């Protein structure tokens, strides 16, 4: 199966790298020609553009920074969609938008999947990231073999759009956890606690989390480099708020989080690292939240392993009903 990949940025470059590393017949495209040339030097082919990629490939994956970018690329690809073609949207995007674009693909005989990832760039780099897939079951089984190359834990979430809803939810939770970790670290510093000891106390307690065990480390190092920027956080938590608004859920924490990141963007810029949000509290208190012995960036130290499908708890009981 010939695979095309559009978008070779922080996440897309690592996901497509896993495909290339594992011998997949890969064609790539990105507006940054240097990124494309890097892949070509490692054995990938370069596409002239999205239309040619859809024409020549069996599966085309998009991993782009915004719904608008995906829509623009899709408009170029649509004339080349025909029976048997598959589009995988691996961007974090809006449910309604992926359904709209997916419907156009399906109308032309193709299949559409929203297929976002979760687990951080360091796990995307090793093929150990988690992947959600929203599509019909037959399409899921067709794409599962190369999803297990890009990721370790693969979850079929239901119909098209369901993966995007769940992905936005997980990013909302991660952002909420980041903000509480920032508040915890600054408060402990103000209370006179040692930061190395504070990190370990959280890590071995009921208060620990994936976010603490990764992002707190680069915060304490001072690099704050988690390969995710404030504008992307704002987009994702804004999408979560949109889901809640559509469903009529009166959220209380979400609007405050959006305002905190709006303020962070005003102060530090859209492309500031998301973990730089702790600077608001550092500036308010005059404290520096640093500690020795922590890495400047996260590296996945787990060996690359074949992926597998995650079956939701209780799924067998529902199937028997």
Coordinates of N, CA, C and O in Angstrom, one line a residue, residues 19-181:
X19 N 6.8 5.5 9.7 CA 6.5 4.8 8.5 C 7.7 4.5 7.6 O 7.9 3.4 7.1
X20 N 8.5 5.6 7.4 CA 9.7 5.4 6.5 C 10.7 4.4 7.1 O 11.2 3.6 6.4
X21 N 10.9 4.6 8.4 CA 11.8 3.7 9.1 C 11.5 2.2 9.1 O 12.3 1.4 9.1
X22 N 10.2 2.0 8.9 CA 9.7 0.6 8.9 C 9.3 0.1 7.5 O 8.6 -0.9 7.3
X23 N 9.9 0.8 6.5 CA 9.8 0.3 5.1 C 8.5 0.5 4.4 O 8.3 -0.1 3.3
X24 N 7.7 1.4 4.8 CA 6.5 1.8 4.1 C 6.8 2.6 2.8 O 7.7 3.5 2.9
X25 N 6.2 2.3 1.7 CA 6.3 3.1 0.5 C 5.7 4.5 0.7 O 4.5 4.6 0.7
X26 N 6.6 5.5 0.9 CA 6.1 6.8 1.4 C 6.4 7.9 0.5 O 7.5 8.1 0.0
X27 N 5.4 8.7 0.2 CA 5.5 10.0 -0.5 C 5.1 11.1 0.5 O 4.2 11.0 1.2
X28 N 5.9 12.2 0.4 CA 5.7 13.3 1.4 C 5.5 14.6 0.7 O 5.9 14.8 -0.4
X29 N 4.9 15.6 1.5 CA 4.7 16.9 1.0 C 4.6 17.9 2.1 O 4.0 17.6 3.2
X30 N 5.2 19.0 2.0 CA 5.2 20.1 3.0 C 5.6 21.4 2.4 O 6.3 21.4 1.4
X31 N 5.1 22.5 2.9 CA 5.5 23.8 2.3 C 6.9 24.1 2.6 O 7.5 24.9 1.9
X32 N 7.5 23.5 3.6 CA 8.9 23.7 3.9 C 9.7 22.6 3.1 O 9.8 21.5 3.4
X33 N 10.4 23.1 2.0 CA 11.1 22.2 1.1 C 12.3 21.5 1.8 O 12.7 20.4 1.4
X34 N 12.9 22.2 2.9 CA 14.0 21.5 3.6 C 13.5 20.3 4.3 O 14.2 19.2 4.3
X35 N 12.3 20.3 4.8 CA 11.8 19.1 5.5 C 11.5 18.0 4.5 O 11.9 16.8 4.7
X36 N 11.0 18.3 3.3 CA 10.8 17.4 2.2 C 12.1 16.7 1.8 O 12.3 15.5 1.7
X37 N 13.1 17.6 1.6 CA 14.4 17.1 1.1 C 15.1 16.1 2.2 O 15.7 15.2 1.8
X38 N 14.8 16.4 3.4 CA 15.3 15.5 4.5 C 14.7 14.1 4.3 O 15.4 13.1 4.5
X39 N 13.4 14.1 4.0 CA 12.8 12.8 3.9 C 13.2 12.1 2.6 O 13.4 10.9 2.6
X40 N 13.4 12.8 1.5 CA 13.8 12.3 0.3 C 15.2 11.6 0.4 O 15.5 10.6 -0.1
X41 N 16.1 12.3 1.2 CA 17.4 11.8 1.4 C 17.4 10.5 2.2 O 18.4 9.7 2.1
X42 N 16.3 10.2 2.8 CA 16.2 8.9 3.6 C 15.4 7.9 2.9 O 15.1 6.8 3.4
X43 N 15.0 8.2 1.6 CA 14.3 7.2 0.8 C 12.9 7.4 0.5 O 12.3 6.7 -0.3
X44 N 12.3 8.5 1.0 CA 10.9 8.9 0.6 C 10.9 9.5 -0.8 O 11.9 10.0 -1.3
X45 N 9.7 9.6 -1.4 CA 9.5 10.3 -2.6 C 8.8 11.6 -2.3 O 8.0 11.7 -1.3
X46 N 9.1 12.6 -3.1 CA 8.4 13.9 -3.0 C 7.3 14.1 -3.9 O 7.4 13.8 -5.1
X47 N 6.1 14.6 -3.4 CA 5.0 14.8 -4.3 C 5.1 16.3 -4.8 O 5.6 17.2 -4.2
X48 N 4.5 16.5 -6.0 CA 4.4 17.8 -6.5 C 3.4 18.7 -5.8 O 3.5 19.9 -5.8
X49 N 2.4 18.0 -5.2 CA 1.4 18.7 -4.5 C 0.3 17.7 -4.0 O 0.4 16.5 -4.3
X50 N -0.7 18.2 -3.3 CA -1.7 17.3 -2.7 C -2.5 16.5 -3.8 O -2.8 15.4 -3.6
X51 N -2.8 17.2 -4.9 CA -3.6 16.5 -5.9 C -2.8 15.3 -6.5 O -3.4 14.2 -6.6
X52 N -1.5 15.5 -6.8 CA -0.7 14.4 -7.3 C -0.6 13.3 -6.3 O -0.6 12.1 -6.6
X53 N -0.5 13.7 -5.0 CA -0.4 12.7 -4.0 C -1.6 11.8 -3.9 O -1.5 10.6 -3.8
X54 N -2.8 12.4 -3.9 CA -4.0 11.6 -3.9 C -4.2 10.7 -5.1 O -4.7 9.6 -5.0
X55 N -3.7 11.2 -6.2 CA -3.8 10.5 -7.5 C -2.9 9.2 -7.4 O -3.3 8.1 -7.9
X56 N -1.7 9.3 -6.8 CA -0.7 8.3 -6.9 C -0.7 7.3 -5.7 O -0.2 6.3 -5.8
X57 N -1.3 7.8 -4.6 CA -1.2 7.0 -3.3 C -2.6 6.3 -3.0 O -3.6 6.8 -3.4
X58 N -2.5 5.2 -2.3 CA -3.7 4.5 -1.8 C -4.3 5.2 -0.6 O -5.5 5.3 -0.4
X59 N -3.4 5.7 0.3 CA -3.8 6.4 1.5 C -3.1 7.7 1.6 O -1.9 7.8 1.3
X60 N -3.8 8.8 1.9 CA -3.2 10.1 2.1 C -3.5 10.5 3.5 O -4.6 10.6 4.0
X61 N -2.4 10.9 4.3 CA -2.5 11.3 5.6 C -2.2 12.8 5.7 O -1.3 13.3 5.1
X62 N -3.1 13.6 6.4 CA -2.8 15.0 6.6 C -2.6 15.2 8.1 O -3.3 14.7 9.0
X63 N -1.5 16.0 8.4 CA -1.2 16.3 9.8 C -0.8 17.8 9.8 O 0.4 18.1 9.7
X64 N -1.8 18.7 10.0 CA -1.6 20.1 9.7 C -2.1 20.9 10.9 O -2.8 20.4 11.8
X65 N -1.7 22.2 11.0 CA -1.8 23.0 12.2 C -3.2 23.5 12.5 O -3.5 23.9 13.6
X66 N -4.1 23.5 11.5 CA -5.5 24.1 11.7 C -6.5 23.4 10.8 O -6.1 22.9 9.7
X67 N -7.8 23.5 11.1 CA -8.8 23.0 10.2 C -8.8 23.7 8.9 O -9.1 23.1 7.9
X68 N -8.5 25.0 8.9 CA -8.4 25.7 7.6 C -7.3 25.2 6.7 O -7.5 25.1 5.5
X69 N -6.2 24.8 7.3 CA -5.1 24.2 6.4 C -5.5 22.9 5.9 O -5.3 22.6 4.7
X70 N -6.2 22.1 6.6 CA -6.7 20.8 6.1 C -7.7 21.0 5.0 O -7.7 20.3 4.0
X71 N -8.6 22.0 5.2 CA -9.7 22.2 4.2 C -9.0 22.7 2.9 O -9.5 22.3 1.8
X72 N -8.0 23.5 3.0 CA -7.3 24.0 1.7 C -6.7 22.9 1.0 O -6.8 22.7 -0.2
X73 N -6.0 22.0 1.7 CA -5.4 20.8 1.1 C -6.4 19.9 0.5 O -6.2 19.4 -0.6
X74 N -7.5 19.7 1.2 CA -8.5 18.8 0.7 C -9.2 19.3 -0.6 O -9.5 18.5 -1.5
X75 N -9.3 20.6 -0.7 CA -9.9 21.1 -1.9 C -9.0 20.8 -3.2 O -9.5 20.6 -4.3
X76 N -7.7 20.7 -2.9 CA -6.8 20.3 -4.0 C -6.9 18.8 -4.3 O -6.8 18.3 -5.4
X77 N -7.1 18.0 -3.3 CA -7.1 16.6 -3.4 C -8.4 16.0 -4.0 O -8.5 14.9 -4.6
X78 N -9.6 16.6 -3.7 CA -10.9 16.1 -4.0 C -11.1 15.6 -5.4 O -11.6 14.5 -5.6
X79 N -10.6 16.3 -6.4 CA -10.8 15.9 -7.8 C -10.2 14.5 -8.1 O -10.6 13.8 -9.0
X80 N -9.2 14.1 -7.3 CA -8.5 12.9 -7.5 C -9.0 11.7 -6.6 O -8.5 10.6 -6.7
X81 N -10.0 12.0 -5.8 CA -10.5 10.9 -4.9 C -11.4 10.0 -5.8 O -12.2 10.5 -6.6
X82 N -11.2 8.7 -5.6 CA -12.0 7.7 -6.3 C -12.2 6.5 -5.4 O -11.7 6.4 -4.3
X83 N -12.9 5.5 -5.9 CA -13.1 4.3 -5.2 C -11.8 3.7 -4.6 O -10.8 3.6 -5.4
X84 N -11.8 3.3 -3.4 CA -10.6 2.7 -2.8 C -9.6 3.6 -2.1 O -8.8 3.2 -1.3
X85 N -9.7 4.9 -2.4 CA -8.8 5.9 -1.8 C -9.2 6.1 -0.3 O -10.4 6.1 0.1
X86 N -8.2 6.3 0.6 CA -8.5 6.6 2.0 C -7.8 7.9 2.4 O -6.6 8.1 2.1
X87 N -8.5 8.7 3.1 CA -8.0 10.0 3.7 C -8.0 9.8 5.2 O -9.0 9.5 5.8
X88 N -6.8 10.0 5.8 CA -6.6 10.0 7.2 C -6.3 11.4 7.7 O -5.3 11.9 7.3
X89 N -7.2 12.0 8.5 CA -6.9 13.3 9.1 C -6.3 13.1 10.5 O -7.0 12.7 11.4
X90 N -5.0 13.3 10.6 CA -4.3 13.1 11.9 C -4.1 14.4 12.6 O -3.4 14.4 13.7
X91 N -4.6 15.5 12.1 CA -4.6 16.8 12.8 C -5.5 16.7 13.9 O -6.5 16.0 13.9
X92 N -5.3 17.6 14.9 CA -6.3 17.8 16.0 C -7.3 18.9 15.4 O -6.9 20.0 15.1
X93 N -8.5 18.5 15.2 CA -9.4 19.3 14.5 C -10.9 19.3 15.0 O -11.1 18.6 16.0
X94 N -11.7 20.0 14.4 CA -13.1 20.1 14.8 C -13.9 19.0 14.3 O -13.8 18.7 13.1
X95 N -14.8 18.4 15.1 CA -15.6 17.3 14.7 C -16.4 17.6 13.4 O -16.5 16.8 12.5
X96 N -17.1 18.8 13.5 CA -18.0 19.2 12.4 C -17.2 19.3 11.1 O -17.7 18.9 10.0
X97 N -16.0 19.8 11.2 CA -15.2 20.1 10.0 C -14.7 18.8 9.4 O -14.7 18.6 8.2
X98 N -14.2 17.8 10.2 CA -13.8 16.6 9.7 C -14.9 15.8 9.1 O -14.8 15.1 8.1
X99 N -16.1 15.9 9.6 CA -17.3 15.3 9.0 C -17.6 15.9 7.7 O -18.0 15.2 6.7
X100 N -17.5 17.2 7.6 CA -17.8 17.9 6.4 C -16.9 17.5 5.3 O -17.3 17.1 4.1
X101 N -15.6 17.5 5.5 CA -14.6 17.1 4.5 C -14.7 15.6 4.2 O -14.6 15.2 3.1
X102 N -14.9 14.8 5.3 CA -15.0 13.4 5.1 C -16.2 13.0 4.2 O -16.1 12.1 3.4
X103 N -17.3 13.7 4.4 CA -18.5 13.4 3.5 C -18.2 13.7 2.1 O -18.6 12.9 1.2
X104 N -17.4 14.7 1.8 CA -17.0 14.9 0.4 C -16.1 13.8 -0.2 O -16.2 13.4 -1.4
X105 N -15.2 13.3 0.7 CA -14.4 12.1 0.2 C -15.3 10.9 0.0 O -15.2 10.2 -1.0
X106 N -16.2 10.6 0.9 CA -17.1 9.4 0.8 C -18.0 9.6 -0.4 O -18.2 8.6 -1.1
X107 N -18.5 10.8 -0.7 CA -19.3 11.0 -1.9 C -18.6 10.6 -3.2 O -19.3 10.1 -4.1
X108 N -17.3 10.7 -3.2 CA -16.5 10.3 -4.4 C -16.0 8.9 -4.4 O -15.2 8.5 -5.2
X109 N -16.5 8.1 -3.4 CA -16.1 6.7 -3.4 C -15.0 6.3 -2.5 O -14.6 5.2 -2.3
X110 N -14.4 7.4 -1.8 CA -13.3 7.1 -0.9 C -13.8 6.8 0.5 O -15.0 6.8 0.8
X111 N -12.8 6.6 1.4 CA -13.1 6.4 2.8 C -12.4 7.5 3.6 O -11.3 8.0 3.2
X112 N -13.0 7.9 4.7 CA -12.4 9.0 5.5 C -12.3 8.6 7.0 O -13.2 7.9 7.5
X113 N -11.2 9.0 7.6 CA -10.9 8.6 9.0 C -10.3 9.8 9.7 O -9.4 10.5 9.2
X114 N -10.9 10.2 10.9 CA -10.2 11.1 11.7 C -9.4 10.3 12.7 O -9.8 9.4 13.4
X115 N -8.1 10.7 12.8 CA -7.1 9.8 13.3 C -6.0 10.5 14.2 O -4.8 10.4 13.9
X116 N -6.5 11.3 15.2 CA -5.5 12.1 15.9 C -4.7 11.2 16.9 O -5.0 10.1 17.2
X117 N -3.6 11.8 17.4 CA -2.6 11.0 18.2 C -2.6 11.7 19.6 O -2.9 12.9 19.7
X118 N -2.1 11.0 20.6 CA -1.9 11.5 21.9 C -0.8 10.8 22.6 O -0.6 9.6 22.5
X119 N 0.0 11.6 23.3 CA 1.1 11.1 24.1 C 2.4 11.8 24.0 O 3.4 11.5 24.6
X120 N 2.5 12.9 23.2 CA 3.7 13.7 23.1 C 4.6 13.4 21.9 O 4.6 12.3 21.4
X121 N 5.3 14.5 21.5 CA 6.2 14.3 20.4 C 7.2 13.3 20.6 O 7.7 12.6 19.6
X122 N 7.7 13.1 21.8 CA 8.8 12.1 22.1 C 8.3 10.7 21.8 O 9.1 9.9 21.4
X123 N 7.0 10.4 22.1 CA 6.5 9.1 21.8 C 6.1 9.0 20.3 O 6.1 7.9 19.7
X124 N 5.7 10.1 19.7 CA 5.5 10.0 18.2 C 6.8 9.6 17.5 O 6.8 9.0 16.5
X125 N 7.9 10.1 18.0 CA 9.2 9.8 17.4 C 9.6 8.4 17.4 O 10.3 7.9 16.5
X126 N 9.1 7.6 18.4 CA 9.5 6.2 18.5 C 8.4 5.2 18.1 O 8.6 4.0 18.2
X127 N 7.3 5.8 17.6 CA 6.2 4.9 17.2 C 5.4 4.3 18.4 O 4.7 3.4 18.3
X128 N 5.6 5.0 19.6 CA 4.9 4.5 20.8 C 3.8 5.3 21.2 O 3.2 5.2 22.3
X129 N 3.3 6.2 20.4 CA 2.2 7.1 20.7 C 0.9 6.4 20.6 O 0.8 5.3 20.0
X130 N -0.1 6.9 21.2 CA -1.5 6.4 21.1 C -2.2 7.0 19.9 O -2.0 8.2 19.6
X131 N -3.1 6.3 19.2 CA -3.8 6.8 18.1 C -5.3 6.4 18.2 O -5.6 5.3 18.5
X132 N -6.1 7.4 18.0 CA -7.6 7.3 17.9 C -8.0 7.2 16.5 O -7.4 7.9 15.6
X133 N -9.0 6.4 16.2 CA -9.4 6.3 14.8 C -11.0 6.3 14.7 O -11.6 5.4 15.3
X134 N -11.5 7.3 14.0 CA -13.0 7.3 13.9 C -13.4 7.0 12.4 O -13.0 7.8 11.5
X135 N -14.0 5.9 12.2 CA -14.4 5.4 10.9 C -15.3 4.2 11.0 O -15.4 3.6 12.1
X136 N -15.8 3.7 9.9 CA -16.5 2.4 10.0 C -15.5 1.3 10.2 O -14.3 1.4 10.0
X137 N -15.9 0.1 10.7 CA -15.1 -0.9 11.1 C -14.2 -1.5 10.0 O -13.1 -1.8 10.1
X138 N -14.9 -1.6 8.8 CA -14.1 -2.2 7.7 C -12.9 -1.3 7.3 O -11.8 -1.8 7.0
X139 N -13.1 0.0 7.3 CA -12.0 0.9 7.0 C -10.9 0.8 8.1 O -9.7 0.8 7.8
X140 N -11.4 0.7 9.3 CA -10.4 0.6 10.4 C -9.5 -0.6 10.2 O -8.3 -0.6 10.4
X141 N -10.1 -1.7 9.9 CA -9.3 -3.0 9.7 C -8.3 -2.8 8.5 O -7.2 -3.4 8.5
X142 N -8.7 -2.1 7.5 CA -7.8 -1.8 6.4 C -6.6 -1.0 6.8 O -5.4 -1.3 6.3
X143 N -6.8 0.0 7.7 CA -5.7 0.9 8.0 C -4.9 0.4 9.2 O -3.8 0.9 9.5
X144 N -5.4 -0.5 10.0 CA -4.8 -0.9 11.2 C -3.3 -1.3 11.1 O -2.5 -1.0 11.9
X145 N -3.0 -2.1 10.0 CA -1.5 -2.5 9.9 C -0.6 -1.3 9.9 O 0.5 -1.4 10.5
X146 N -0.9 -0.2 9.3 CA 0.1 0.9 9.3 C -0.1 1.9 10.5 O 0.8 2.6 10.9
X147 N -1.3 1.8 11.1 CA -1.5 2.5 12.3 C -0.6 1.9 13.4 O -0.1 2.7 14.3
X148 N -0.5 0.6 13.4 CA 0.4 0.0 14.4 C 1.9 0.2 14.2 O 2.7 -0.1 15.0
X149 N 2.2 0.7 13.0 CA 3.6 1.2 12.8 C 3.8 2.6 13.4 O 4.8 2.8 14.0
X150 N 2.8 3.4 13.2 CA 3.0 4.8 13.7 C 2.8 4.9 15.2 O 3.3 5.8 15.9
X151 N 1.9 4.0 15.8 CA 1.6 4.1 17.2 C 1.6 2.7 17.9 O 1.5 1.7 17.2
X152 N 1.5 2.7 19.2 CA 1.5 1.5 20.0 C 0.1 1.1 20.3 O -0.3 -0.1 20.2
X153 N -0.7 2.0 20.9 CA -2.1 1.7 21.3 C -3.1 2.4 20.4 O -3.1 3.6 20.2
X154 N -3.9 1.5 19.7 CA -4.8 2.0 18.7 C -6.2 1.8 19.1 O -6.6 0.6 19.4
X155 N -7.0 2.8 19.2 CA -8.4 2.7 19.7 C -9.3 3.1 18.6 O -9.3 4.2 18.1
X156 N -10.2 2.2 18.2 CA -11.3 2.5 17.3 C -12.4 3.1 18.1 O -13.0 2.5 18.9
X157 N -12.6 4.4 17.8 CA -13.5 5.2 18.7 C -15.0 5.2 18.3 O -15.8 5.7 19.0
X158 N -15.3 4.7 17.0 CA -16.6 4.8 16.5 C -16.6 5.5 15.2 O -15.6 5.4 14.4
X159 N -17.7 6.1 14.8 CA -17.9 6.7 13.5 C -17.0 7.9 13.3 O -16.4 8.5 14.2
X160 N -16.9 8.3 12.0 CA -16.1 9.5 11.7 C -16.5 10.7 12.6 O -17.7 11.0 12.7
X161 N -15.5 11.4 13.1 CA -15.7 12.5 14.0 C -15.6 12.2 15.5 O -15.2 13.1 16.3
X162 N -15.8 10.9 15.8 CA -15.7 10.5 17.3 C -14.3 10.7 17.8 O -14.1 11.1 18.9
X163 N -13.3 10.3 17.0 CA -11.9 10.4 17.4 C -11.5 11.9 17.7 O -10.8 12.2 18.7
X164 N -12.0 12.8 16.9 CA -11.7 14.2 17.1 C -12.3 14.8 18.4 O -11.7 15.6 19.1
X165 N -13.5 14.3 18.7 CA -14.1 14.7 19.9 C -13.3 14.3 21.1 O -13.0 15.0 22.1
X166 N -12.9 13.0 21.1 CA -12.1 12.4 22.2 C -10.7 13.0 22.3 O -10.2 13.3 23.4
X167 N -10.1 13.3 21.2 CA -8.8 13.9 21.2 C -8.8 15.3 21.8 O -8.0 15.7 22.7
X168 N -9.8 16.1 21.5 CA -9.9 17.4 22.0 C -10.1 17.4 23.5 O -9.6 18.1 24.3
X169 N -10.9 16.4 24.0 CA -11.2 16.2 25.4 C -9.8 15.9 26.1 O -9.6 16.4 27.2
X170 N -9.0 15.0 25.5 CA -7.8 14.6 26.2 C -6.8 15.8 26.3 O -6.1 16.0 27.3
X171 N -6.8 16.7 25.2 CA -5.9 17.9 25.3 C -6.4 18.9 26.3 O -5.7 19.6 26.9
X172 N -7.8 18.9 26.5 CA -8.3 19.8 27.5 C -7.9 19.3 28.9 O -7.4 20.1 29.7
X173 N -7.9 18.0 29.1 CA -7.5 17.5 30.4 C -6.0 17.7 30.6 O -5.6 18.1 31.7
X174 N -5.2 17.5 29.6 CA -3.8 17.7 29.7 C -3.5 19.2 30.0 O -2.6 19.5 30.8
X175 N -4.2 20.1 29.4 CA -4.0 21.5 29.7 C -4.4 21.9 31.1 O -3.7 22.7 31.8
X176 N -5.5 21.4 31.5 CA -5.9 21.6 32.9 C -4.9 21.1 33.9 O -4.5 21.8 34.9
X177 N -4.3 19.9 33.6 CA -3.3 19.4 34.4 C -2.0 20.2 34.4 O -1.3 20.4 35.4
X178 N -1.6 20.7 33.2 CA -0.5 21.6 33.1 C -0.6 22.8 34.0 O 0.3 23.2 34.8
X179 N -1.8 23.4 34.0 CA -2.0 24.6 34.8 C -2.0 24.3 36.3 O -1.4 25.1 37.1
X180 N -2.5 23.2 36.7 CA -2.5 22.9 38.1 C -1.1 22.5 38.6 O -0.7 22.8 39.7
X181 N -0.3 21.8 37.7 CA 1.1 21.6 38.0 C 1.9 22.9 38.2 O 2.7 23.0 39.1

